Coordinates of C-alpha atoms and ligand atoms in Angstrom, one line a residue:
X1 CA 146.1 293.6 110.3
X2 CA 147.8 296.4 108.1
X3 CA 148.1 299.7 109.9
X4 CA 147.9 303.3 108.5
X5 CA 148.8 306.2 110.7
X6 CA 146.8 309.4 110.5
X7 CA 149.3 311.9 111.8
X8 CA 147.7 315.1 113.2
X9 CA 150.4 316.1 115.6
X10 CA 150.7 319.8 116.1
X11 CA 147.4 320.4 114.4
X12 CA 145.1 320.4 117.4
X13 CA 143.9 316.7 117.2
X14 CA 145.6 313.5 118.3
X15 CA 146.9 311.1 115.7
X16 CA 145.3 307.7 115.3
X17 CA 145.7 304.4 113.5
X18 CA 143.5 302.8 110.9
X19 CA 143.7 299.0 111.1
X20 CA 142.7 297.0 108.0
X21 CA 142.2 293.3 107.6
X22 CA 139.9 290.4 107.1
X23 CA 138.0 289.0 110.1
X24 CA 139.9 291.1 112.6
X25 CA 137.4 291.3 115.5
X26 CA 139.8 289.3 117.8
X27 CA 142.6 291.7 117.0
X28 CA 140.4 294.7 117.7
X29 CA 139.6 293.3 121.1
X30 CA 143.3 292.7 121.8
X31 CA 144.3 296.2 120.7
X32 CA 141.5 297.9 122.7
X33 CA 142.5 295.9 125.8
X34 CA 146.1 296.9 125.3
X35 CA 145.5 300.6 124.5
X36 CA 142.8 301.1 127.2
X37 CA 141.1 303.9 125.4
X38 CA 138.2 303.5 127.9
X39 CA 137.7 301.8 131.2
X40 CA 134.4 300.6 129.6
X41 CA 133.1 300.5 126.0
X42 CA 129.6 301.1 124.7
X43 CA 129.1 299.8 121.2
X44 CA 126.4 301.8 119.4
X45 CA 124.9 300.2 116.2
X46 CA 121.6 300.3 114.3
X47 CA 118.8 298.0 113.7
X48 CA 120.2 296.7 110.4
X49 CA 123.8 296.0 111.5
X50 CA 123.2 295.0 115.1
X51 CA 121.2 291.8 114.3
X52 CA 123.9 290.8 111.8
X53 CA 127.1 291.6 113.7
X54 CA 126.3 293.2 117.1
X55 CA 126.2 290.1 119.4
X56 CA 129.2 288.4 117.7
X57 CA 131.3 291.6 117.9
X58 CA 130.2 292.1 121.5
X59 CA 131.3 288.6 122.4
X60 CA 134.7 289.0 120.8
X61 CA 135.3 292.2 122.8
X62 CA 134.1 290.4 126.0
X63 CA 136.4 287.5 125.2
X64 CA 139.3 290.0 125.1
X65 CA 138.4 290.9 128.7
X66 CA 136.7 294.3 127.9
X67 CA 133.8 295.7 129.9
X68 CA 131.4 296.4 127.0
X69 CA 127.7 296.8 126.2
X70 CA 125.7 297.1 123.0
X71 CA 122.8 299.5 122.2
X72 CA 121.0 300.1 118.9
X73 CA 118.8 302.7 117.3
X74 CA 116.5 302.4 114.2
X75 CA 118.5 302.2 110.9
X76 CA 118.2 304.9 108.3
X77 CA 118.9 308.5 107.4
X78 CA 115.6 309.5 109.1
X79 CA 117.3 308.6 112.4
X80 CA 120.1 311.0 111.9
X81 CA 118.6 313.8 114.0
X82 CA 118.6 315.4 117.4
X83 CA 115.9 313.1 118.8
X84 CA 118.1 310.0 118.2
X85 CA 121.0 311.9 119.8
X86 CA 118.9 312.7 122.9
X87 CA 117.5 309.2 123.1
X88 CA 121.0 307.6 122.9
X89 CA 122.4 310.1 125.4
X90 CA 119.6 309.4 127.9
X91 CA 120.3 305.6 127.5
X92 CA 124.0 306.2 128.0
X93 CA 123.3 308.2 131.2
X94 CA 120.9 305.5 132.5
X95 CA 123.5 302.8 132.0
X96 CA 126.3 304.8 133.7
X97 CA 128.4 305.8 130.7
X98 CA 130.7 308.5 132.0
X99 CA 133.9 310.3 130.8
X100 CA 136.0 307.2 131.5
X101 CA 134.1 305.3 128.8
X102 CA 134.7 305.1 125.0
X103 CA 132.1 304.6 122.3
X104 CA 132.3 302.2 119.4
X105 CA 130.4 303.1 116.2
X106 CA 129.5 299.8 114.6
X107 CA 127.8 300.4 111.3
X108 CA 127.6 302.5 108.2
X109 CA 127.9 306.2 107.6
X110 CA 124.8 307.2 109.6
X111 CA 126.0 305.3 112.7
X112 CA 129.5 306.7 112.4
X113 CA 128.2 310.3 112.0
X114 CA 125.8 310.0 115.0
X115 CA 128.1 308.3 117.3
X116 CA 131.0 310.7 116.4
X117 CA 128.6 313.6 117.1
X118 CA 127.5 312.2 120.5
X119 CA 131.1 311.4 121.4
X120 CA 132.1 315.0 120.6
X121 CA 129.5 316.6 122.9
X122 CA 128.5 314.0 125.6
X123 CA 129.9 315.2 128.9
X124 CA 132.1 317.5 126.8
X125 CA 133.5 314.6 124.8
X126 CA 134.5 311.0 125.0
X127 CA 136.9 309.0 122.9
X128 CA 135.2 306.9 120.1
X129 CA 136.3 304.2 117.8
X130 CA 135.0 303.7 114.2
X131 CA 134.2 300.2 113.1
X132 CA 132.6 300.8 109.7
X133 CA 130.6 298.0 108.2
X134 CA 129.8 299.5 104.8
X135 CA 132.2 300.1 101.9
X136 CA 131.5 303.9 102.0
X137 CA 132.2 303.9 105.7
X138 CA 135.4 301.9 105.2
X139 CA 136.9 304.0 102.5
X140 CA 135.5 307.4 103.4
X141 CA 133.2 308.5 106.2
X142 CA 134.9 306.7 109.1
X143 CA 138.2 308.5 108.5
X144 CA 138.7 312.2 109.1
X145 CA 136.5 313.1 112.0
X146 CA 133.5 314.7 110.3
X147 CA 130.5 314.1 112.6
X148 CA 127.0 315.3 111.8
X149 CA 123.2 315.0 112.2
X150 CA 120.6 316.4 109.9
X151 CA 118.1 319.3 110.4
X152 CA 114.7 319.4 108.8
X153 CA 116.3 322.1 106.5
X154 CA 119.0 319.8 105.2
X155 CA 121.6 317.1 105.7
X156 CA 124.6 317.3 108.0
X157 CA 123.8 320.8 109.1
X158 CA 124.7 320.2 112.8
X159 CA 128.1 318.7 113.3
X160 CA 131.7 318.9 114.6
X161 CA 135.2 318.0 113.6
X162 CA 136.1 315.3 116.1
X163 CA 138.7 312.7 115.3
X164 CA 138.2 309.0 116.3
X165 CA 140.8 307.4 118.6
X166 CA 141.1 304.5 116.1
X167 CA 139.4 303.1 113.0
X168 CA 139.2 299.4 112.4
X169 CA 138.2 298.2 108.9
X170 CA 137.1 294.6 108.8
X171 CA 136.6 293.5 105.2
X172 CA 134.5 290.5 106.4
X173 CA 131.6 292.9 107.0
X174 CA 131.3 293.6 103.3
X175 CA 130.1 290.0 102.7
X176 CA 126.7 290.8 104.0
X177 CA 126.4 294.2 102.2
X178 CA 123.4 294.5 99.8
X179 CA 124.3 295.2 96.2
X180 CA 123.1 298.8 96.1
X181 CA 125.1 299.6 99.3
X182 CA 128.1 297.9 97.8
X183 CA 127.8 300.1 94.7
X184 CA 127.5 303.1 96.8
X185 CA 131.0 302.5 98.0
X186 CA 132.3 301.7 94.5
X187 CA 131.3 305.3 93.5
X188 CA 133.5 306.7 96.2
X189 CA 136.4 304.4 95.3
X190 CA 136.2 305.5 91.6
X191 CA 136.2 309.1 92.9
X192 CA 139.6 308.4 94.7
X193 CA 141.1 307.1 91.4
X194 CA 139.8 310.2 89.6
X195 CA 141.0 312.8 92.0
X196 CA 144.3 311.4 93.1
X197 CA 145.6 308.3 91.6
X198 CA 145.6 307.4 87.9
X199 CA 147.2 304.1 88.9
X200 CA 144.3 303.2 91.1
X201 CA 141.9 304.2 88.3
X202 CA 143.7 301.9 85.9
X203 CA 143.6 299.1 88.4
X204 CA 139.9 299.6 88.9
X205 CA 139.3 299.4 85.1
X206 CA 141.2 296.0 85.2
X207 CA 139.7 294.6 88.4
X208 CA 136.1 295.9 88.3
X209 CA 134.6 292.7 86.7
X210 CA 136.2 290.6 89.5
X211 CA 135.3 293.1 92.2
X212 CA 131.6 293.1 91.0
X213 CA 131.5 289.3 91.3
X214 CA 132.5 289.7 94.9
X215 CA 134.4 286.4 94.9
X216 CA 137.3 286.0 97.3
X217 CA 136.4 289.1 99.2
X218 CA 136.9 292.8 98.5
X219 CA 140.5 293.5 97.5
X220 CA 142.3 294.9 100.6
X221 CA 144.8 296.7 98.5
X222 CA 142.1 298.9 96.9
X223 CA 140.5 299.8 100.3
X224 CA 144.0 300.5 101.7
X225 CA 144.9 302.8 98.7
X226 CA 141.7 304.8 99.2
X227 CA 142.3 305.1 103.0
X228 CA 145.8 306.4 102.2
X229 CA 144.5 309.0 99.8
X230 CA 141.9 310.1 102.4
X231 CA 144.3 310.3 105.2
X232 CA 146.8 312.3 103.2
X233 CA 144.1 314.9 102.5
X234 CA 142.9 315.0 106.1
X235 CA 146.5 315.4 107.4
X236 CA 147.0 318.4 105.2
X237 CA 143.5 320.0 105.7
X238 CA 141.8 318.5 108.7
X239 CA 139.2 321.3 108.9
X240 CA 138.2 321.1 105.2
X241 CA 139.4 324.6 104.3
X242 CA 141.1 323.7 101.0
X243 CA 142.6 320.6 99.6
X244 CA 140.1 318.3 101.4
X245 CA 137.5 319.8 99.1
X246 CA 138.9 317.5 96.4
X247 CA 136.9 314.7 98.0
X248 CA 133.8 316.5 96.8
X249 CA 134.4 315.7 93.2
X250 CA 131.0 314.9 91.7
X251 CA 129.3 315.9 94.9
X252 CA 128.1 319.4 94.1
X253 CA 125.7 318.4 91.3
X254 CA 125.5 314.9 92.9
X255 CA 124.1 316.2 96.2
X256 CA 121.6 318.3 94.3
X257 CA 120.5 315.3 92.2
X258 CA 120.3 313.1 95.4
X259 CA 118.0 315.7 97.1
X260 CA 115.9 316.4 93.9
X261 CA 115.3 312.6 93.6
X262 CA 114.0 312.8 97.2
X263 CA 116.7 310.3 98.0
X264 CA 115.4 307.7 95.6
X265 CA 119.0 307.7 94.3
X266 CA 121.5 306.5 96.8
X267 CA 124.4 308.9 97.5
X268 CA 126.7 306.8 95.3
X269 CA 124.2 306.7 92.4
X270 CA 123.7 310.5 92.6
X271 CA 127.4 311.3 92.8
X272 CA 128.1 309.0 89.8
X273 CA 125.9 311.4 87.7
X274 CA 127.6 314.3 89.5
X275 CA 131.1 312.9 88.5
X276 CA 129.9 312.5 84.9
X277 CA 128.7 316.1 84.9
X278 CA 131.9 317.4 86.5
X279 CA 134.0 315.5 83.9
X280 CA 132.0 317.0 81.1
X281 CA 132.4 320.5 82.4
X282 CA 136.1 319.8 83.0
X283 CA 136.3 318.9 79.3
X284 CA 134.7 322.2 78.3
X285 CA 136.5 324.5 80.7
X286 CA 139.7 322.9 81.8
X287 CA 140.9 320.7 78.9
X288 CA 140.1 317.3 80.4
X289 CA 140.9 315.0 77.4
X290 CA 138.0 313.3 75.8
X291 CA 139.7 309.9 76.4
X292 CA 139.7 310.6 80.2
X293 CA 136.0 311.6 80.1
X294 CA 135.2 308.4 78.3
X295 CA 137.2 306.3 80.8
X296 CA 135.4 307.9 83.7
X297 CA 131.9 307.3 82.2
X298 CA 132.9 303.7 81.2
X299 CA 134.1 302.8 84.7
X300 CA 131.0 304.3 86.3
X301 CA 128.9 302.1 84.1
X302 CA 131.1 299.0 84.6
X303 CA 130.5 299.4 88.3
X304 CA 126.7 299.2 87.7
X305 CA 126.2 302.8 88.6
X306 CA 123.8 305.1 86.7
X307 CA 125.1 307.3 83.9
X308 CA 121.7 308.7 82.8
X309 CA 119.5 311.3 84.6
X310 CA 115.8 310.3 84.5
X311 CA 113.3 312.8 83.1
X312 CA 111.3 312.8 86.3
X313 CA 114.1 314.8 88.0
X314 CA 113.7 318.3 86.8
X315 CA 116.7 320.4 85.9
X316 CA 115.1 323.5 87.6
X317 CA 114.9 321.5 90.8
X318 CA 118.5 320.4 90.6
X319 CA 119.6 324.0 90.0
X320 CA 117.5 325.4 92.9
X321 CA 119.1 322.8 95.2
X322 CA 122.6 323.8 94.0
X323 CA 121.8 327.3 95.0
X324 CA 121.1 326.3 98.6
X325 CA 124.2 324.0 98.8
X326 CA 125.8 324.4 102.2
X327 CA 129.3 324.4 100.6
X328 CA 128.4 327.6 98.8
X329 CA 130.6 330.6 99.6
X330 CA 128.4 333.7 99.2
X331 CA 126.9 333.3 95.7
X332 CA 129.7 331.1 94.5
X333 CA 129.2 327.4 94.2
X334 CA 132.5 325.5 94.4
X335 CA 133.0 322.7 91.9
X336 CA 135.9 320.3 91.8
X337 CA 137.1 319.8 88.2
X338 CA 139.9 318.0 86.5
X339 CA 142.8 318.8 84.2
X340 CA 143.2 315.1 83.8
X341 CA 142.6 311.9 85.8
X342 CA 144.5 312.3 89.0
X343 CA 144.9 316.1 88.7
X344 CA 141.9 318.0 90.2
X345 CA 141.3 321.8 90.7
X346 CA 138.7 323.9 92.5
X347 CA 136.7 326.3 90.5
X348 CA 133.9 328.6 91.6
X349 CA 133.2 330.4 88.4
X350 CA 130.8 328.3 86.3
X351 CA 127.8 330.0 84.7
X352 CA 124.4 328.7 85.3
X353 CA 124.0 328.2 81.6
X354 CA 126.9 325.7 81.5
X355 CA 125.6 323.8 84.5
X356 CA 122.1 323.7 83.0
X357 CA 123.3 322.4 79.7
X358 CA 125.5 319.8 81.4
X359 CA 122.6 318.6 83.5
X360 CA 120.4 318.3 80.4
X361 CA 123.2 316.4 78.7
X362 CA 123.1 313.8 81.5
X363 CA 119.7 312.6 80.1
X364 CA 121.3 311.1 77.0
Ligands
LIG30 N1 133.6 312.8 102.9 C1 134.3 314.0 102.7 C2 135.2 314.4 103.8 O1 135.5 313.6 104.7 O2 135.8 315.4 103.7

């Protein structure tokens, strides 16, 4: 197992390690037995992941000598709400989970967000461990301690910053990932290349055909490179006050498209269109070379992600949703743009006319 340290000493949160490898459940059991993060562990998963991996993972942890139980809740974003939190908390209480226990989030982004949220508030907080099973979870949402549930009014509106005590990334889980969910993660991986690492971007251009065939497993070096980029940003800006915003490249227009599509687009599909839009505005306002824009659009399309906005999603609807974005600061909507691949900047001053024209341009 390769290990990356997330070092948050002196910043109010404890540091932790990200372990990455293939088929590492035995190792996870051994490490948890050694570190004794909890006297007892409760694995919390969802109804998609638990039938595939829950029992096998539970057995590995039992075999390592851990006192561990498994519970699940219905899979899907619609579960990411206060009712699920109350239901899980009640079940935890009934089964005697107390402050000496640690939670294990086994699943994708929704599981990680809910379990992290519960861990941050249950009995005034418990340690939790992230075991992400999706590509998005592995390269992004399991790292950095953002926890959240949705309100009727919008996504992720109740949440905390609460760092996990460890993250374990087992690439074996990716083998059972449906194609669309896999592509969802590819969009975030492309984003890392764009915002931070021209070398990674070039590597993706070269390796994307092999990655798409999913033969021989997902390249560990790519996941590791993404995790290192994320951890560097989190170490500098744990509370998302500045440089961590770079992770939102493509997300401003992307989130608005995702919501306007009524979630018919996955997050990764929507942010692919958002990245294309951000690259085009970067070309107009910040001198992003045409060649870089073309490379971004080609890589998105090579990954099997959309590059065209369908007519059924109205520009007015997207603009209206941009105006209610929770990342807005007063009337200013923050965008992440690019000088070139690997060199991002934050800009709050884009006119509605430019945004509108760019969104219309996504239809061609
Ligand atoms: N997924 C964006 C962040 O963790 O800041």
